[in-house]
Coordinates of C-alpha atoms and ligand atoms in Angstrom, one line a residue:
M2 CA 0.0 0.0 0.0
G3 CA 1.3 3.5 -0.8
Y4 CA 1.5 6.5 1.4
T5 CA -0.6 8.8 -0.7
N6 CA -4.2 9.5 0.2
H7 CA -3.4 9.0 3.8
S8 CA -4.4 11.3 6.6
R9 CA -1.6 10.1 8.9
D10 CA 0.2 12.9 10.7
I11 CA 3.4 13.5 8.7
R12 CA 5.4 13.8 12.0
T13 CA 4.8 10.1 12.9
F14 CA 6.9 9.0 9.9
D15 CA 10.5 7.9 10.7
L16 CA 13.4 8.3 8.3
E17 CA 12.8 5.0 6.6
E18 CA 9.2 5.7 6.0
L19 CA 10.1 9.2 4.7
Q20 CA 12.6 7.6 2.3
E21 CA 9.8 5.4 0.9
L22 CA 7.4 8.3 0.6
V23 CA 9.9 10.4 -1.3
K24 CA 10.6 7.6 -3.7
E25 CA 6.9 7.1 -4.3
L26 CA 6.6 10.8 -5.1
G27 CA 9.4 10.5 -7.6
Q28 CA 11.7 12.8 -5.7
P29 CA 15.5 12.5 -5.2
A30 CA 16.5 10.5 -2.1
F31 CA 18.1 13.5 -0.2
R32 CA 14.6 15.0 0.2
A33 CA 13.9 12.4 2.9
K34 CA 16.7 13.7 5.0
Q35 CA 15.6 17.3 4.5
L36 CA 12.0 16.4 5.5
F37 CA 13.3 14.5 8.5
E38 CA 15.3 17.6 9.6
W39 CA 12.4 19.9 9.3
L40 CA 10.0 17.5 11.1
H41 CA 12.2 16.2 13.9
V42 CA 15.1 18.6 14.4
K43 CA 13.6 22.0 13.5
N44 CA 10.1 20.9 14.6
V45 CA 8.2 23.1 12.2
C46 CA 4.4 22.7 12.1
S47 CA 3.7 23.4 8.4
F48 CA 5.2 22.5 5.0
D49 CA 5.4 26.2 4.2
E50 CA 8.3 26.5 6.5
M51 CA 10.4 23.9 4.7
T52 CA 12.1 26.5 2.5
N53 CA 14.6 24.2 0.8
L54 CA 11.8 22.0 -0.7
P55 CA 10.3 23.0 -4.1
A56 CA 7.0 24.8 -3.8
A57 CA 5.1 22.1 -5.8
L58 CA 6.3 19.4 -3.5
R59 CA 5.3 21.4 -0.4
E60 CA 1.8 21.9 -1.9
K61 CA 1.4 18.2 -2.7
L62 CA 2.5 17.1 0.7
A63 CA 0.2 19.7 2.4
E64 CA -2.8 18.3 0.4
E65 CA -2.1 14.8 1.7
F66 CA -0.6 14.9 5.1
P67 CA -1.8 16.8 8.1
F68 CA 0.2 18.2 11.0
N69 CA -2.0 17.2 13.9
T70 CA -0.5 19.7 16.3
P71 CA -2.6 20.5 19.4
V72 CA -4.6 23.7 19.6
E73 CA -4.0 26.0 22.6
L74 CA -7.3 26.5 24.4
V75 CA -6.0 28.4 27.4
R76 CA -2.6 29.9 28.3
Q77 CA -2.0 31.4 31.7
V78 CA 1.2 33.1 32.8
S79 CA 2.3 33.1 36.4
K80 CA 4.1 35.8 38.3
D81 CA 7.0 33.4 38.7
G82 CA 7.3 33.0 34.9
S83 CA 5.8 29.6 34.6
R84 CA 3.1 29.1 31.9
K85 CA 0.3 26.7 32.0
Y86 CA -1.6 25.5 28.9
L87 CA -4.7 23.6 28.1
L88 CA -4.0 21.9 24.8
Q89 CA -6.6 20.2 22.6
F90 CA -6.0 17.3 20.3
S91 CA -7.7 16.6 17.0
D92 CA -10.5 14.5 18.6
G93 CA -11.5 17.3 21.0
V94 CA -9.8 15.8 24.1
S95 CA -7.7 18.3 26.1
V96 CA -4.9 18.1 28.6
E97 CA -2.7 20.3 30.8
T98 CA 0.9 21.1 30.2
V99 CA 3.2 23.5 32.2
G100 CA 6.4 25.2 31.2
M101 CA 8.7 26.3 34.1
P102 CA 11.7 28.5 33.2
N103 CA 14.6 28.8 35.6
R104 CA 17.6 30.9 34.6
N105 CA 18.8 29.3 31.4
K106 CA 16.8 26.2 31.9
L107 CA 13.3 25.2 30.8
A108 CA 11.5 22.4 32.4
V109 CA 8.2 21.1 31.0
C110 CA 5.6 19.1 32.8
I111 CA 3.4 16.9 30.5
S112 CA 0.3 14.8 30.8
T113 CA 0.3 11.1 29.8
Q114 CA -3.4 10.6 29.8
A115 CA -6.5 12.8 29.5
G116 CA -7.9 12.4 33.0
C117 CA -6.8 9.5 35.3
G118 CA -8.4 6.4 36.5
M119 CA -6.5 6.1 39.8
G120 CA -8.9 8.3 41.8
C121 CA -6.5 9.8 44.4
A122 CA -8.5 11.7 47.0
F123 CA -6.4 14.8 46.9
C124 CA -6.0 15.2 43.1
A125 CA -8.2 17.3 40.8
T126 CA -7.4 15.0 37.9
G127 CA -8.5 12.0 39.9
F128 CA -12.0 13.3 40.5
A129 CA -13.0 13.3 36.8
G130 CA -11.8 9.8 35.9
L131 CA -10.1 8.7 32.8
T132 CA -11.0 9.9 29.3
R133 CA -8.3 8.2 27.3
S134 CA -4.6 7.5 27.2
L135 CA -2.4 9.7 25.0
T136 CA -0.2 8.6 22.1
A137 CA 3.6 9.2 22.3
Q138 CA 3.2 11.9 19.6
E139 CA 0.7 13.7 21.8
M140 CA 3.1 13.6 24.7
V141 CA 6.0 15.0 22.5
D142 CA 3.6 17.6 21.1
Q143 CA 3.1 19.1 24.5
V144 CA 6.9 19.5 24.9
L145 CA 7.2 21.0 21.4
H146 CA 4.4 23.4 22.1
V147 CA 6.1 24.8 25.2
A148 CA 9.5 25.0 23.3
R149 CA 7.9 27.1 20.6
D150 CA 6.0 29.3 23.0
F151 CA 9.2 30.1 25.0
G152 CA 11.4 30.1 21.9
E153 CA 13.9 28.1 24.0
R154 CA 15.5 24.7 24.2
V155 CA 13.7 22.4 26.7
T156 CA 16.3 21.0 29.2
S157 CA 14.1 18.6 31.2
V158 CA 10.7 17.0 31.1
V159 CA 8.7 15.6 34.0
F160 CA 5.8 13.2 33.2
M161 CA 3.8 14.6 36.1
G162 CA 0.8 16.2 34.6
Q163 CA -2.5 14.4 34.3
G164 CA -2.6 10.6 34.1
E165 CA -0.8 7.6 35.4
P166 CA 2.2 7.0 33.0
F167 CA 2.4 3.3 33.9
A168 CA -1.2 2.8 32.9
N169 CA 0.0 3.9 29.5
F170 CA 3.5 2.3 29.6
D171 CA 4.4 1.6 26.0
A172 CA 3.5 5.1 24.7
T173 CA 5.3 6.7 27.7
V174 CA 8.5 4.8 26.9
Q175 CA 8.2 5.7 23.2
A176 CA 7.8 9.4 24.1
L177 CA 10.8 9.2 26.5
R178 CA 12.9 7.8 23.6
I179 CA 11.8 10.4 21.1
L180 CA 12.7 13.2 23.6
N181 CA 16.0 11.5 24.3
D182 CA 16.9 10.9 20.7
P183 CA 20.2 12.7 19.9
Q184 CA 19.0 13.5 16.4
G185 CA 15.9 15.2 17.8
L186 CA 15.4 17.2 21.0
A187 CA 18.3 15.3 22.7
I188 CA 17.2 15.8 26.3
G189 CA 19.4 13.7 28.5
A190 CA 17.8 10.5 30.0
R191 CA 18.6 11.7 33.5
H192 CA 16.6 14.9 32.8
L193 CA 13.5 12.9 31.8
T194 CA 11.5 11.9 34.9
V195 CA 8.4 9.7 35.1
S196 CA 6.2 9.9 38.2
T197 CA 4.0 6.9 39.1
S198 CA 1.5 6.4 41.8
G199 CA 3.2 3.1 42.5
V200 CA 2.1 0.7 39.7
I201 CA 4.5 -2.2 40.5
P202 CA 4.6 -4.0 37.1
G203 CA 5.4 -0.6 35.6
I204 CA 8.3 0.0 38.0
R205 CA 9.7 -3.5 37.2
R206 CA 9.5 -2.9 33.5
F207 CA 11.0 0.6 33.9
A208 CA 14.0 -1.0 35.7
E209 CA 14.7 -3.1 32.7
L210 CA 15.1 -0.2 30.3
P211 CA 18.7 0.4 29.2
E212 CA 18.4 4.2 29.4
Q213 CA 19.0 6.1 32.7
F214 CA 15.6 7.7 32.9
T215 CA 14.6 9.1 36.3
L216 CA 11.8 7.5 38.5
A217 CA 9.6 9.3 41.0
I218 CA 7.0 7.6 43.1
S219 CA 4.1 9.4 44.7
L220 CA 4.1 8.0 48.2
H221 CA 2.0 10.4 50.3
S222 CA 1.9 7.9 53.2
A223 CA 3.9 5.0 54.5
I224 CA 1.0 3.6 56.5
Q225 CA -1.1 1.2 54.5
S226 CA -4.5 2.2 55.7
T227 CA -3.9 5.9 55.1
R228 CA -2.4 5.3 51.7
N229 CA -5.5 3.1 50.8
Q230 CA -7.7 6.0 51.6
L231 CA -5.6 8.6 49.7
M232 CA -4.7 6.4 46.7
P233 CA -7.4 3.8 46.3
G234 CA -6.3 3.0 42.7
V235 CA -3.0 1.4 43.9
K236 CA -4.4 -0.4 47.0
K237 CA -3.5 -3.8 45.5
Y238 CA 0.2 -2.8 45.3
T239 CA 1.0 -2.8 49.0
L240 CA 3.7 -0.7 50.6
L241 CA 5.6 -3.9 51.4
R242 CA 5.7 -5.0 47.8
L243 CA 6.3 -1.4 46.6
H244 CA 9.3 -1.1 48.9
E245 CA 10.6 -4.4 47.5
A246 CA 10.1 -3.4 43.9
I247 CA 11.9 0.0 44.5
Q248 CA 14.8 -1.7 46.2
D249 CA 15.1 -4.1 43.2
Y250 CA 15.0 -1.1 40.9
V251 CA 17.8 0.6 42.8
E252 CA 19.9 -2.6 42.8
K253 CA 19.4 -3.1 39.1
T254 CA 19.9 0.5 37.9
G255 CA 22.0 2.1 40.6
R256 CA 19.7 5.1 40.3
R257 CA 18.2 7.2 43.1
P258 CA 14.4 7.3 43.1
T259 CA 12.4 10.3 44.3
Y260 CA 9.4 10.1 46.7
E261 CA 6.7 12.7 46.4
Y262 CA 5.0 13.5 49.7
A263 CA 2.2 16.1 49.7
M264 CA 1.5 17.0 53.3
I265 CA -2.1 17.0 54.3
E266 CA -3.2 18.4 57.6
G267 CA -4.1 15.8 60.2
V268 CA -3.8 13.0 57.6
N269 CA -0.2 12.2 56.8
D270 CA 1.6 14.8 59.0
T271 CA 1.1 13.1 62.4
N272 CA 3.8 11.6 64.5
P273 CA 3.1 7.9 63.5
E274 CA 3.0 9.0 59.8
M275 CA 6.3 10.8 60.1
E276 CA 7.8 7.8 61.8
A277 CA 6.5 5.4 59.2
L278 CA 8.0 7.6 56.4
V279 CA 11.4 7.6 58.1
D280 CA 11.2 3.8 58.4
F281 CA 10.3 3.5 54.8
C282 CA 13.2 5.6 53.6
A283 CA 16.1 5.3 56.1
G284 CA 19.0 3.3 54.9
T285 CA 17.9 3.3 51.3
L286 CA 19.0 5.2 48.2
C287 CA 16.3 7.9 47.7
H288 CA 15.4 11.5 47.7
V289 CA 12.2 12.8 49.3
N290 CA 10.3 15.8 47.9
L291 CA 8.0 17.4 50.5
I292 CA 5.3 19.7 49.3
Q293 CA 2.3 21.4 51.0
L294 CA -0.8 20.0 49.5
N295 CA -2.3 22.2 46.8
D296 CA -5.7 23.2 47.9
V297 CA -8.2 21.7 45.5
S298 CA -11.6 23.4 46.0
T299 CA -13.6 20.2 45.6
S300 CA -11.7 18.4 48.4
I301 CA -12.0 18.7 52.1
L302 CA -8.3 17.9 52.5
K303 CA -6.1 20.9 53.5
P304 CA -2.4 21.6 53.4
S305 CA -0.3 21.1 56.5
P306 CA 1.2 24.2 58.0
I307 CA 4.8 24.9 56.8
E308 CA 6.1 24.2 60.4
K309 CA 5.0 20.6 60.0
V310 CA 6.7 20.3 56.7
E311 CA 9.9 21.7 58.2
S312 CA 9.8 19.4 61.2
L313 CA 9.4 16.3 58.9
Q314 CA 12.3 17.5 56.9
K315 CA 14.4 17.8 60.1
R316 CA 13.4 14.2 61.1
L317 CA 14.3 12.8 57.7
T318 CA 17.6 14.6 57.6
M319 CA 18.5 13.3 61.1
H320 CA 18.1 9.8 59.7
G321 CA 20.3 10.5 56.7
V322 CA 17.4 10.9 54.2
E323 CA 17.9 13.6 51.7
T324 CA 14.9 15.9 51.5
T325 CA 13.8 19.0 49.5
I326 CA 10.9 21.2 50.3
R327 CA 9.3 22.1 47.0
S328 CA 7.2 25.1 46.5
S329 CA 4.3 24.7 44.2
R330 CA 5.1 26.8 41.1
G331 CA 2.5 28.8 39.5
S332 CA 0.0 28.4 42.3
D333 CA -1.6 31.7 41.2
I334 CA -2.5 30.2 37.9
D335 CA -4.0 26.9 39.1
A336 CA -0.8 25.1 38.1
A337 CA -1.5 22.2 40.4
C338 CA -2.4 19.0 38.5
G339 CA -5.9 19.2 37.0
Q340 CA -6.9 22.5 38.4
L341 CA -7.0 24.5 35.2
K342 CA -9.1 21.9 33.5
Q343 CA -11.4 21.8 36.5
R344 CA -11.8 25.6 36.5
Q345 CA -12.5 25.5 32.8
S346 CA -15.3 22.9 33.0
A347 CA -16.8 24.6 36.0
S348 CA -17.0 27.9 34.2
S349 CA -18.5 26.4 31.0
K350 CA -21.3 24.8 33.0
Ligands
LIG403 N1 -0.1 10.0 38.2 C1 1.3 10.2 38.5 C2 1.8 11.4 37.8 C3 1.0 12.6 37.8 S1 0.5 13.4 39.3 C4 1.5 10.2 40.0 O1 0.5 10.2 40.7 O2 2.6 10.1 40.4 C5 1.9 14.4 39.7 C6 2.2 14.6 41.1 O3 1.2 15.6 41.7 C7 2.0 13.4 42.0 O4 3.1 13.2 42.9 C8 0.7 13.6 42.7 O5 0.6 12.8 43.8 C9 0.8 15.1 42.9 N2 -0.5 15.8 43.3 C10 -1.7 15.5 42.8 N3 -2.6 16.4 43.4 C11 -1.9 17.1 44.3 C12 -2.3 18.2 45.2 N4 -3.5 18.6 45.3 N5 -1.3 18.7 45.9 C13 0.0 18.3 45.8 N6 0.4 17.4 45.0 C14 -0.5 16.8 44.2
LIG404 FE1 -3.9 10.0 38.8 FE2 -1.5 10.9 39.8 FE3 -3.8 12.3 40.2 FE4 -3.5 10.0 41.4 S1 -2.2 11.8 41.7 S2 -5.3 10.6 40.4 S3 -2.4 8.8 39.9 S4 -2.8 11.9 38.2

């Protein structure tokens, strides 16, 4: 079957497929390399921009192959410089993406699914349930959108927007590899971070990857009954097995995993909770990120006071566990996971 009369996004063609296409169109072979450069190195979003291709060829390609780049529905700019986007794909589904500049660096936070099926009690995305998983191209498109908007090179990507990456494992790994490709955006593997709610089969598969991608685990409690309440979607992956899977990951990869711990007043900031967290982490290779819960209006859960966060940090440090207190960037623009989308649907009701 030929490539003509197709409506497949031209950007999903790899070099080999472009070579076949060029041949089919009766063009010299070097055009494939030119096309590849425009599509995957310069990341243009129209054939018009491919100035070294003959106009007739550009027109012909434009008639047959779409660029399914997402449409920006909302763009908010925070006082701290971060920008949050609601991006819509060709089937009408939309997701959130955030760009966070810091000196000469640009970090991007992308979604792996539209919505999420894990139902975490503190998460705005969790309330609405899962709409669908994203393709690798749709994940990469979020990064490209932010790169274009800032006009800068993206230096790191965190898969920490909406969705559970390990409920969409293959597309997530494909996206990681495209972002890491030295011929493309060439973002170092260590600067590509995937955050999971603790889906153990995913952690085990992730440990087998040859690349040095970074792993983050949303822990939020080291006491089983509390964690079951906060994160019902991962109830079956018990803390005991999670701990084991993470230690296997560390042994296999030699890499340091990060634990995310959002502090919720009266829920996971009590003495027994702090002790359990210290027990979970002490003596293992890890880094703990403490953050005050982002207030989600639909939830009764409230952030812990900063003193509690500081006292937990002190306790972890005393036991030799490395800890960072993270500030929530862009809190003035609803930058917490799922909040922009929630606001958007509330206002359109
Ligand atoms: N589903 C994956 C990745 C996306 S969520 C995961 O859960 O790890 C990204 C991070 O935001 C996770 O650590 C999640 O627990 C955290 N998060 C979600 N809602 C939050 C809130 N209201 N306040 C603080 N952190 C939140
Ligand atoms: Fe899904 Fe992560 Fe939100 Fe839980 S915290 S509902 S896993 S996006």
